[in-house]
Coordinates of C-alpha atoms in Angstrom, one line a residue:
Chain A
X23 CA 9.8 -13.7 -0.4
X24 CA 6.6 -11.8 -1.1
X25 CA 3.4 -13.7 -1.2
X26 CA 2.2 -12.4 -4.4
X27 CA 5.1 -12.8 -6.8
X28 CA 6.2 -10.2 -10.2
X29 CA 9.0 -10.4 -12.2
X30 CA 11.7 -8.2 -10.8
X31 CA 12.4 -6.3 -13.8
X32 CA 11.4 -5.4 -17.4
X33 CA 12.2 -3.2 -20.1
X34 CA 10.7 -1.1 -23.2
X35 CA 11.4 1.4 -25.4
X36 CA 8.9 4.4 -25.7
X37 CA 5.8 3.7 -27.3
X38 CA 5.8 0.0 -26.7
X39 CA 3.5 -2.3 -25.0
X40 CA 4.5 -4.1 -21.5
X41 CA 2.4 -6.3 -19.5
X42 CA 3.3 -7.2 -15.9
X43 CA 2.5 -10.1 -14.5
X44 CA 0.9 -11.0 -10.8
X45 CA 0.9 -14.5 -9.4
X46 CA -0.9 -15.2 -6.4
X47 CA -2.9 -18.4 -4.4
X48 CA -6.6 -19.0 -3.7
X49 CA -6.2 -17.1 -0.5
X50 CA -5.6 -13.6 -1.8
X51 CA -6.0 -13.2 -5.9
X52 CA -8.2 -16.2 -6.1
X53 CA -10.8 -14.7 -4.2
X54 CA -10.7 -10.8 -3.9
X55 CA -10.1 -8.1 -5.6
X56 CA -6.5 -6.9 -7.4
X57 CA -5.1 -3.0 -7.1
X58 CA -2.4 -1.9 -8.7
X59 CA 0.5 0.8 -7.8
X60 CA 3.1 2.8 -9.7
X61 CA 6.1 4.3 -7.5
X62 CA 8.5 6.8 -8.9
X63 CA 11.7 6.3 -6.8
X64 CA 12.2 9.4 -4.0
X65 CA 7.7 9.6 -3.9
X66 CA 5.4 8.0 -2.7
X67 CA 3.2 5.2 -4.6
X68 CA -0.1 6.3 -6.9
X69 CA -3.5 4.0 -7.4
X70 CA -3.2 2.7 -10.9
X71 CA -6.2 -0.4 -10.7
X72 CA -8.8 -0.9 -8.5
X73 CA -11.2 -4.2 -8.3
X74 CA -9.2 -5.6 -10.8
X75 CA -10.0 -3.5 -13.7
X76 CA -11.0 0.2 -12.2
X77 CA -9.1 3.4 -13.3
X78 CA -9.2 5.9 -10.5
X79 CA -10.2 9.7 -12.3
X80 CA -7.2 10.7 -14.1
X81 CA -5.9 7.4 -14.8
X82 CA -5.4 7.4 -18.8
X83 CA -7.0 4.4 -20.6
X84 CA -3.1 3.2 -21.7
X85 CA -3.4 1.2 -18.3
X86 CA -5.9 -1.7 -17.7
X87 CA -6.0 -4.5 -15.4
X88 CA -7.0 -8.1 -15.8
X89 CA -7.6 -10.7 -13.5
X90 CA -8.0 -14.5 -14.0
X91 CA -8.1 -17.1 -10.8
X92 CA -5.3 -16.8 -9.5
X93 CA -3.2 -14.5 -11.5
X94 CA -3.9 -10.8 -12.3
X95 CA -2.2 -8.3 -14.9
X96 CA -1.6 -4.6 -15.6
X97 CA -1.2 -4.0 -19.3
X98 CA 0.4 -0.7 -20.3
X99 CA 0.3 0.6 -24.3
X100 CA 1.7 3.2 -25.6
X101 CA 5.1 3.8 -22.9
X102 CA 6.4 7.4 -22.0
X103 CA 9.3 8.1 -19.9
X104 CA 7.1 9.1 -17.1
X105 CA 6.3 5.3 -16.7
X106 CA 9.6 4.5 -15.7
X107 CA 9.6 3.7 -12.2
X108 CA 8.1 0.0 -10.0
X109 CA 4.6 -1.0 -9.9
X110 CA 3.3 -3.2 -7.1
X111 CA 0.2 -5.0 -7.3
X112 CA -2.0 -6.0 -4.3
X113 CA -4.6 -7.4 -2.8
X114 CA -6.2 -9.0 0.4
X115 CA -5.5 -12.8 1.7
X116 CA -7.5 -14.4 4.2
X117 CA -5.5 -16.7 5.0
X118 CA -2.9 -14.3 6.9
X119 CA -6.1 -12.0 7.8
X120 CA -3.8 -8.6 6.0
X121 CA -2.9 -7.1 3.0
X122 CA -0.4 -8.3 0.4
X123 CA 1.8 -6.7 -1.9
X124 CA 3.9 -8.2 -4.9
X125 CA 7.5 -7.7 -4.7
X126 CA 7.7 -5.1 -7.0
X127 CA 8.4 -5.0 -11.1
X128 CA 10.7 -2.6 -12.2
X129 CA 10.0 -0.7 -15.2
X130 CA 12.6 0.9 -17.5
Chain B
X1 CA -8.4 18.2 -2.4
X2 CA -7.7 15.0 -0.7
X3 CA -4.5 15.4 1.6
X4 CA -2.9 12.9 4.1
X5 CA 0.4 13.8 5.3
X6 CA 2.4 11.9 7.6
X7 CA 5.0 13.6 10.6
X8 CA 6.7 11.6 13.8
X9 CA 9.8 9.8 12.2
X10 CA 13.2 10.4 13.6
X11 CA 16.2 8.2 14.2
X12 CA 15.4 6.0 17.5
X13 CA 17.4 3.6 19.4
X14 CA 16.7 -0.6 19.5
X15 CA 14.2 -0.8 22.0
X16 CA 12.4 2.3 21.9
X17 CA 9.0 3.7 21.3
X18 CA 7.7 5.6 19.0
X19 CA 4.6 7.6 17.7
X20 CA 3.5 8.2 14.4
X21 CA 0.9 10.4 12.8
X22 CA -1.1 11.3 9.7
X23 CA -3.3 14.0 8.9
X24 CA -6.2 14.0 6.7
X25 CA -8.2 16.5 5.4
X26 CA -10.5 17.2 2.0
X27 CA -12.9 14.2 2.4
X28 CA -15.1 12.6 5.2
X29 CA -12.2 11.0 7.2
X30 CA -14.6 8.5 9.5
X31 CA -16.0 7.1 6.1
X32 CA -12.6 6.1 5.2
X33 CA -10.7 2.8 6.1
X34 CA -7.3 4.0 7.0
X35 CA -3.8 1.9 6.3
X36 CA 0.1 2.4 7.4
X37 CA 2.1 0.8 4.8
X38 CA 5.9 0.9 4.7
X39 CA 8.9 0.8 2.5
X40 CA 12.5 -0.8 3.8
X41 CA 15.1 1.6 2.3
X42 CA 15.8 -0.2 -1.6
X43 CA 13.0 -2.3 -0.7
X44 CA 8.9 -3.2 -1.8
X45 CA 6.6 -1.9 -0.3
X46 CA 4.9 -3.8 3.0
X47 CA 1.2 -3.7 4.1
X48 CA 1.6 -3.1 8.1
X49 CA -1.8 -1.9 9.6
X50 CA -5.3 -1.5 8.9
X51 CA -8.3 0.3 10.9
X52 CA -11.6 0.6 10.6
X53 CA -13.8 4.0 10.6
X54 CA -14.3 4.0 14.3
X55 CA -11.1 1.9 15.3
X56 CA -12.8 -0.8 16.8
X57 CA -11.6 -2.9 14.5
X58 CA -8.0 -3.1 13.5
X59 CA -5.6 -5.7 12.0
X60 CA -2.3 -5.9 11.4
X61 CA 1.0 -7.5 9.9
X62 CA 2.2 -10.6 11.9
X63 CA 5.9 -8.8 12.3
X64 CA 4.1 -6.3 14.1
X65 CA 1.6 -8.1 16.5
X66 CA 1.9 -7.1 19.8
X67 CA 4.1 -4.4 19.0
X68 CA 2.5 -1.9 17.4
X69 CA -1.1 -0.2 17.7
X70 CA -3.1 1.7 15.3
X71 CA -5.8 4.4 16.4
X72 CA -7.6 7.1 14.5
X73 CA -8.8 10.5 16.5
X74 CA -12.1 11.3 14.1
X75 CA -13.0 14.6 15.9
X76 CA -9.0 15.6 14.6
X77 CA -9.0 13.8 11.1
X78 CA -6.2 12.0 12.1
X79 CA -4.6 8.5 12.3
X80 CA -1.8 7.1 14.4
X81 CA 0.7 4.3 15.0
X82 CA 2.4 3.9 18.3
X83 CA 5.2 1.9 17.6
X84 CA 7.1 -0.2 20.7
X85 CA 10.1 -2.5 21.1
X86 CA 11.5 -1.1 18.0
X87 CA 14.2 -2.7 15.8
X88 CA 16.2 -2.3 13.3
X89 CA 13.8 -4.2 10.9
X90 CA 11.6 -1.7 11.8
X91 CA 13.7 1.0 10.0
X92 CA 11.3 2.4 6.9
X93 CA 9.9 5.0 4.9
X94 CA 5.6 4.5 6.8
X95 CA 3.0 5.5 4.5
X96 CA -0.4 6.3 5.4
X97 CA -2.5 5.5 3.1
X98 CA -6.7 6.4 2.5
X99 CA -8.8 3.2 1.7
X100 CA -12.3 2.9 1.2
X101 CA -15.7 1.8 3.0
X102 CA -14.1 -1.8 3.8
X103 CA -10.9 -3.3 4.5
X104 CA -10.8 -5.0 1.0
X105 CA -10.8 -1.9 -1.1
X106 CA -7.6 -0.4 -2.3
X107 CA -5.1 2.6 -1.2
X108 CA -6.6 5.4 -2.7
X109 CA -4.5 8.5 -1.9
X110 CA -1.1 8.0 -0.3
X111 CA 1.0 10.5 1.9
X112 CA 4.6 11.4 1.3
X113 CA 6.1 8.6 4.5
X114 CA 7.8 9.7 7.3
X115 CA 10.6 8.1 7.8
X116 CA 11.5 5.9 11.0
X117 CA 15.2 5.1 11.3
X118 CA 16.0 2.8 14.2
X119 CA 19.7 2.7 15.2
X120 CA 21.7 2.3 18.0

């Protein structure tokens, strides 16, 4: 059970829009910052988001990031095939004094 | 370029020790906050360590406490994880991971894992 929780799965055809949800507590989303991860299966994970609504250089403008109390969300437009794969998002929680990770939303 | 490339997994036995290590090169390493995150096999991905820039301050995932230990050798542009009193929870794809000037910011460049296999 992963503290910061994302829908398992989701689906879209090429083209299309998804938005992936992040759900979190006061203790990690509700007071610091959100990143966001893409993993292609067999490599290892890439920075999407930063601070909640960053793109690292070469990050194209199809991807943005929200964040609102305690929730956060990546938005994706315009799907290729190449963003197949799971995106995690993350952040810090003070309560357990570490990093948190969602559990992982799997893109086909 | 920024690299970070991890080496040190094998397949180890319940109970063992092991080391692990990741190189850095292309920016200022002691700048740089420096992670270990790993990856049970058909599994999310699981925040495990965290050091400062001159290892004095370090934190870590409670399933690790006491087990594990994170150091960084600036002078070598490297980071490590000693791992103890392994088990088979343990077994994982590690990731080291470049963050930023704090512990808050994010995982900017990731390596490619090593992986740890722990198996009797």
């Amino acid at each position: 059970q992963s503290v910061l929780t994302q829908p398992p799965s989701m689906s879209a055809a090429p083209g299309q829009r998804v938005i992936i949800s992040c759900f979190g507590s006061s203790s990690n989303i509700g007071n610091n910052h959100v990143s966001w991860y893409h993993q292609i299966p067999g490599t290892a994970p890439k920075l999407l988001i930063y601070d909640n609504n960053k793109r690292p250089s070469g990050i194209p403008d199809r991807f943005s990031g929200s964040k609102s109390d305690t929730s956060a969300t990546l938005d994706i437009t315009g799907l290729q095939t190449g963003d197949e794969g799971a995106y995690y998002c993350a952040t810090w929680d003070y309560r357990l004094g570490g990093w948190v990770f969602g559990g992982g939303t799997k893109l086909t | 370029e920024v690299k970070v490339g991890e080496s040190g997994g094998v397949v180890v036995q319940p109970g063992g020790s092991l080391t692990l290590s990741c190189a850095a090169s292309g920016f200022a390493f002691d700048d740089h906050v420096m992670h270990w995150v790993r990856q049970a096999p058909g599994k999310g991905l699981e925040w495990v360590s965290t050091v400062n820039w001159d290892g004095s301050v370090t934190y870590y995932t409670e399933s690790v406490k006491g087990r594990f230990a994170v150091s960084r050798g600036n002078s070598k542009n490297s980071l490590y994880l000693q791992m103890n009193y392994l088990s088979v929870d343990d077994t994982a794809m590690y990731y080291c991971a470049r963050g930023g000037n704090t512990n808050l910011d994010a995982f900017g460049f990731w390596g490619q894992g090593t992986l740890v296999t722990v198996s009797s």
